């Protein structure tokens, strides 16, 4: 199984308790994504309205196509509940695959975490 | 330059395929962006082979570089002769970013110049040709 870790923490400075940073490090692929994605679904289920999420992908080195499918599903669920979902600090290869499939037209990507925070809290 | 590897039809072996494809392209001196795309393409082809092959048999992945391009070929045994037709249709299908399935083949289509799907030798052989230029 490929190494991956998902760390979820409240976003510092957020007025609401429904804003979270999701840091994903390692490789999301067919060997782990079904299991690891449940952590995100649990968060969405727990905060089912006005949940906002900042995905910090600085240390994510690989995403397979199924992982991208999960990301779009989380985006759909979060935005349909009135929240926002943004991604930040993608590595070039991850951004390449997200771009080619049109995800960066759907989900805002910010090069820096400060820009992503500002977009989420603004 | 050629290289090949055979794996069991099991998702747990895909990280080895990715490393194999990435290292092959980097040894050619091609840009890292190309190597990452080859890594992705090889893994997605094998992932489809595992899914459509029902997790049975073995999967062969062959890489052939001619200086300007790399041909990535994935072969897996299957008795279901409809699979190559279905994969070919998915490869050429329209795609909406929000849909959950079919994303892998769509991405491959965007990154390759040529793709062939054939039933051969008791299985399916899919070959794609990718430029070695970024």
Tab-separated table of C-alpha atoms in Angstrom, chain A residues 6 14 17 22 31 36 49 54 60 73 92 105-106 109 116 119:
chain	number	residue	atom	x	y	z
A	6	UNK	CA	-4.502	12.898	5.883
A	14	UNK	CA	-11.863	31.244	11.150
A	17	UNK	CA	-16.089	26.156	13.607
A	22	UNK	CA	-7.048	19.072	5.156
A	31	UNK	CA	-4.097	1.009	-2.998
A	36	UNK	CA	-8.462	7.207	3.220
A	49	UNK	CA	-23.991	22.440	6.154
A	54	UNK	CA	-8.887	24.085	2.430
A	60	UNK	CA	0.952	15.207	-2.114
A	73	UNK	CA	-17.475	14.527	-5.149
A	92	UNK	CA	3.453	20.571	-10.619
A	105	UNK	CA	-11.812	25.419	-13.670
A	106	UNK	CA	-14.190	23.972	-11.098
A	109	UNK	CA	-6.308	26.589	-6.754
A	116	UNK	CA	-6.243	30.170	-0.116
A	119	UNK	CA	-10.355	33.188	-0.461
